[in-house]
Amino acid sequence: MRVVMFGYQTWGHRTLKALLDSEHDVVMVVTHPKSEHAYEKIWSDSVAELAEEHGVPVVIRNRPDDEELFQRLKEADPDIIVANNWRTWIPPRIYTLPKHGTLNIHDSLLPKYAGFSPLIWALVNGEPEVGVTAHMMDEVLDAGDIVDQRAVTVGPTDTTTDLFHKTVDLIAPVTIGALARIAAGETEFTKQDRSQASFFHKRAEEDIRINWDWPAEVLERLIRAQSAPYPAAFTFHKGKRLEVLTAAVSEGLYGGTPGRVFYREGDGVVIVAGADARTGRNHGLAITRVRTEDGRELPATEYFTSMGGYLTVRP
């Protein structure tokens, strides 16, 4: 089939590479300009550069809603559009232009985790699996019929970085598998169960702020979810920002006020956690490594020279 690819960052790059390595003919690529957004500078393999290396025409757009682009798409005459990590709304006159419509590749197990940053949100929420879904685009974001979907297990110590590497390897088989079904003439695919749908926003500074009212189990997953190269989760100690790089759920149960710097346990320093911590039935968060406001990384047992005091949500 003749394919136009819409995509950005490493997800789009992997999709384009899979298409270039396939039997299909990539006739045009549409991608975003480079961004300074903290999350868009991560996994930033260039779709434009890969397309240019293979002699594929490239169009750079923030939004695909201008007449010039529409005319270029009509001239390219694609059988299908394939999109992955396209960051803005694609209007109906574009996604319905090819005879086979538009196939979107999304890094979650739809219908759950539509929208943005699905791996991070899924890890914070304790999902047992993550994955990649190829679905037909329609008027509702990430809601079209599923053509192919594959999952991987979330391990007990997996970070978002680990899950990225697991799921990015699914892009090629999911994309090419879905295109094979479409090229073979199939038109009936799996409807999404909209009662199970969830939609998440882009991650921002507020989303990585540690709230000590949260249970230690959730905070431990938040720390893993914000693993390097993502911005680290943070708290405040004596009015200064403190990033928490690694942590574990404490072995012991600790009662008191959430945020209290309480007790040395093994290689960590336990912080009281959970809104109901006063009951004494909660595990705490055993912080093992931190980064200070001036960029120093050190073990928590070296940073916390004495017990007592509090970690706070704000200075």
C-alpha atoms as one frame of an Amber mdcrd trajectory, in Angstrom:
protein
   0.000   0.000   0.000   0.970   3.649  -0.464   1.470   5.052   3.061   1.710
   8.556   4.488   3.162   8.550   8.019   2.325  11.115  10.714   4.668  10.820
  13.697   7.133  12.270  16.147   9.967  11.299  18.515  11.223   7.721  18.877
   7.710   6.240  18.601   7.244   7.835  15.199  10.830   6.968  14.234  10.272
   3.266  15.019   7.004   3.306  13.086   8.625   4.888  10.054  11.529   2.431
  10.187   9.074  -0.481  10.273   7.240   0.936   7.275  10.455   1.542   5.329
  11.538  -2.045   6.023   8.177  -3.430   4.904   6.604  -4.151   1.522   4.666
  -0.889   1.715   5.639   2.331  -0.067   6.090   5.398   2.175   5.207   8.360
  -0.047   5.274  11.216   2.474   6.030  11.929   6.140   4.466  14.619   8.336
   6.203  15.423  11.628   6.421  18.138  14.295   9.241  20.675  14.703  11.752
  20.052  17.487  10.456  20.951  20.942  12.026  22.139  24.198   9.238  20.576
  26.293  10.868  18.429  29.003   9.035  15.253  27.990   9.386  15.832  24.234
  13.182  16.087  24.494  13.197  12.486  25.763  13.245   9.632  23.224  13.679
  12.253  20.511  14.931  10.252  17.494  14.217  12.408  14.446  11.457  11.255
  12.113  12.430  13.973   9.636  16.049  12.857   9.422  15.114   9.206   8.887
  12.676  10.131   6.124  15.225  12.379   4.407  17.857   9.615   4.541  15.462
   7.468   2.494  14.407  10.181   0.069  10.885  10.483   1.475   9.311  13.983
   1.254   8.885  15.589   4.695   6.380  18.198   5.860   6.865  19.929   9.236
   3.723  21.055  11.061   2.488  21.751  14.581  -1.087  21.265  13.403  -2.245
  19.521  10.222  -5.105  21.864   9.425  -3.891  24.062   6.569  -4.944  23.915
   2.942  -1.405  23.445   1.580  -0.885  20.253   3.576  -4.293  18.933   2.563
  -3.474  19.439  -1.104  -0.100  17.730  -0.721  -1.795  14.757   0.924  -4.288
  14.510  -1.942  -1.421  14.588  -4.450   0.428  11.859  -2.516  -2.672   9.672
  -2.973  -2.085   7.315  -0.025  -4.010   4.091   0.471  -3.660   4.616   4.228
  -2.232   7.044   6.766  -0.294   5.590   9.705   0.129   7.801  12.787   2.167
   7.346  15.940   2.782  10.007  18.590   1.187  12.752  16.560   0.602  15.409
  19.221  -2.310  17.468  17.845  -5.792  16.854  16.465  -6.019  15.422  12.940
  -9.194  16.723  11.240 -11.693  14.306   9.652 -10.996  15.450   6.121  -7.426
  14.195   6.579  -7.938  10.967   8.503 -10.708   9.889   6.122  -8.842  10.908
   2.955  -7.207   7.543   2.125  -9.471   4.708   1.004  -8.422   2.648   4.046
  -8.572   5.602   6.461  -5.973   6.196   9.160  -4.318   3.643  11.437  -3.128
   5.073  14.760  -0.475   3.359  16.893  -0.844   4.093  20.608   1.373   2.921
  23.472  -1.302   1.608  25.801  -3.747  -1.254  25.983  -6.760   0.669  24.728
  -9.421   1.472  25.735  -7.451   2.221  28.909  -4.916   5.062  28.972  -5.921
   7.011  25.911  -4.241  10.390  25.622  -0.784  11.242  26.876   2.065   9.622
  28.869   0.259   6.264  29.153   3.267   4.292  30.423   3.867   6.666  33.333
   0.217   6.810  34.344  -0.146   3.021  34.050   2.908   2.402  36.242   1.767
   4.878  38.905  -1.616   3.154  38.948  -0.126  -0.306  39.396  -1.296  -1.870
  36.125  -0.041  -5.456  35.647   0.446  -5.019  31.885   1.181  -2.315  29.345
   1.366  -2.554  25.584   0.781  -1.142  22.126  -2.483  -0.882  20.185  -3.110
  -0.265  16.480  -6.608   1.116  15.918  -8.567   2.869  13.206  -8.857   6.600
  13.790 -12.299   8.133  14.210 -13.759  11.332  15.634 -12.979  10.413  19.269
  -9.309  10.414  20.285  -7.876   6.875  20.612 -11.353   5.334  20.444 -11.471
   3.557  17.070 -11.731  -0.152  16.358  -8.676  -2.196  17.396  -6.814  -3.945
  14.566  -3.853  -5.336  16.551  -2.824  -5.182  20.206   0.076  -6.729  22.108
   0.967  -6.633  25.799   3.989  -7.016  28.056   4.078  -7.661  31.798   5.048
  -4.926  34.253   7.712  -6.343  36.572   7.851  -5.484  40.296  10.911  -3.244
  39.849  10.257  -1.966  36.320  10.687   1.742  35.691   8.981   3.707  32.933
  12.302   3.545  31.089  12.181  -0.259  31.261   8.600  -0.242  30.005   9.507
   2.119  27.175  12.131  -0.334  25.919   9.688  -3.236  26.240   6.858  -1.511
  24.395   8.855   0.304  21.704   9.911  -3.110  20.405   6.220  -3.922  19.867
   5.684  -1.025  17.453   6.999  -2.802  14.349   5.066  -6.075  14.748   1.848
  -4.279  15.764   2.054  -1.820  12.863   2.966  -4.339  10.186   0.540  -6.906
  11.573  -2.321  -4.408  11.425  -1.420  -3.308   7.896  -1.369  -6.937   6.743
  -4.977  -7.371   7.863  -6.049  -4.156   6.150  -4.156  -4.936   2.928  -5.820
  -8.362   2.880  -9.191  -6.640   2.673 -10.388  -7.002   6.252 -12.718  -4.230
   7.397 -14.272  -5.610  10.588 -12.137  -5.106  13.691 -12.609  -5.199  17.477
 -14.847  -2.506  18.940 -13.475  -0.800  22.017 -15.423  -1.278  25.240 -16.051
   2.385  26.025 -17.139   1.531  29.577 -13.478   0.685  30.243 -12.050   3.806
  28.589  -9.830   6.273  30.420  -8.168   9.425  29.101  -5.064  11.060  30.593
  -3.459  14.479  30.207   0.173  15.397  29.546   2.534  15.135  32.503   3.597
  18.407  34.121   5.522  19.663  37.169   2.540  19.231  39.472   2.273  15.547
  38.574   5.723  14.704  39.960   5.297  16.491  43.289   5.288  13.929  46.124
   2.198  13.993  48.308   2.951  12.205  51.572  -0.739  11.522  52.111  -0.448
   8.938  49.331   0.242   5.317  50.395   3.885   4.230  50.265   3.059   1.671
  47.563   1.828   4.417  45.240   4.759   6.702  46.042   7.226   3.900  45.299
   5.621   3.452  41.886   5.714   7.212  41.294   9.487   7.183  41.929   9.909
   4.328  39.419   7.584   6.047  36.956   9.719   9.204  37.031  12.964   7.336
  36.389  15.788   8.932  34.400  15.671  10.374  31.788  12.244  11.595  32.967
  12.146  14.432  35.530  12.466  12.957  39.019   9.692  13.080  41.602  10.395
  15.699  44.242   9.566  16.898  47.724  10.887  19.702  49.965  13.188  19.425
  52.974  13.872  22.481  55.099  12.420  24.620  52.316  14.671  23.251  49.564
  13.700  20.982  46.695  14.824  17.374  47.089  14.455  14.850  44.275  13.855
  11.229  45.230  15.695   8.956  42.798  15.147   5.514  44.317  12.962   4.213
  47.103  11.220   1.100  48.375   8.207   0.296  50.506   9.410  -0.185  54.077
   9.454  -3.602  55.669   8.124  -2.295  58.975   4.897  -0.454  59.800   5.248
   3.163  60.851   2.657   5.443  62.421   2.518   9.186  62.804   2.230  12.243
  60.601   2.748  11.875  56.828   6.088  13.294  55.696   7.923  12.693  58.985
  11.603  11.709  58.557  11.384   8.810  60.947  13.733   5.835  60.954  16.744
   4.213  59.285  15.816   0.859  57.804  18.509  -1.070  55.921  19.960   1.177
  53.203  17.098   3.648  53.423  15.478   6.307  55.534  11.772   5.750  56.166
   9.312   8.587  55.645   5.852   8.197  57.140   3.265   7.961  54.354  -0.484
   7.639  53.897  -3.377   9.825  55.000  -4.274   7.261  57.703  -0.694   6.812
  58.948  -1.807   7.770  62.465  -3.237   4.253  62.795   0.250   2.729  62.763
  -0.785   0.127  60.218   0.977   1.707  57.240   4.231   0.958  55.541   6.433
   3.978  55.009   8.543   4.949  52.007  12.191   3.984  52.497  14.136   6.522
  50.430  17.511   5.173  49.309  18.928   7.843  46.974  18.296  11.562  46.517
  19.416  14.557  44.462  19.749  17.928  46.156  18.786  21.329  44.794  22.399
  21.957  43.755  22.554  18.701  41.776  24.428  16.445  44.214  23.351  12.788
  44.194  23.932  10.796  47.361  22.530   7.965  49.468  19.633   8.994  51.681
  21.518   7.713  54.722  24.210  10.308  54.013  21.792  13.113  53.216  19.637
  12.666  56.324  22.245  13.124  59.047  19.616  12.912  61.779  16.039  11.757
  62.106  13.147  14.112  62.703  11.622  16.979  60.829   9.368  16.705  57.820
   9.368  16.412  54.049   6.718  18.695  52.643   4.697  19.124  49.467   5.750
  22.781  49.134   8.610  24.923  50.538
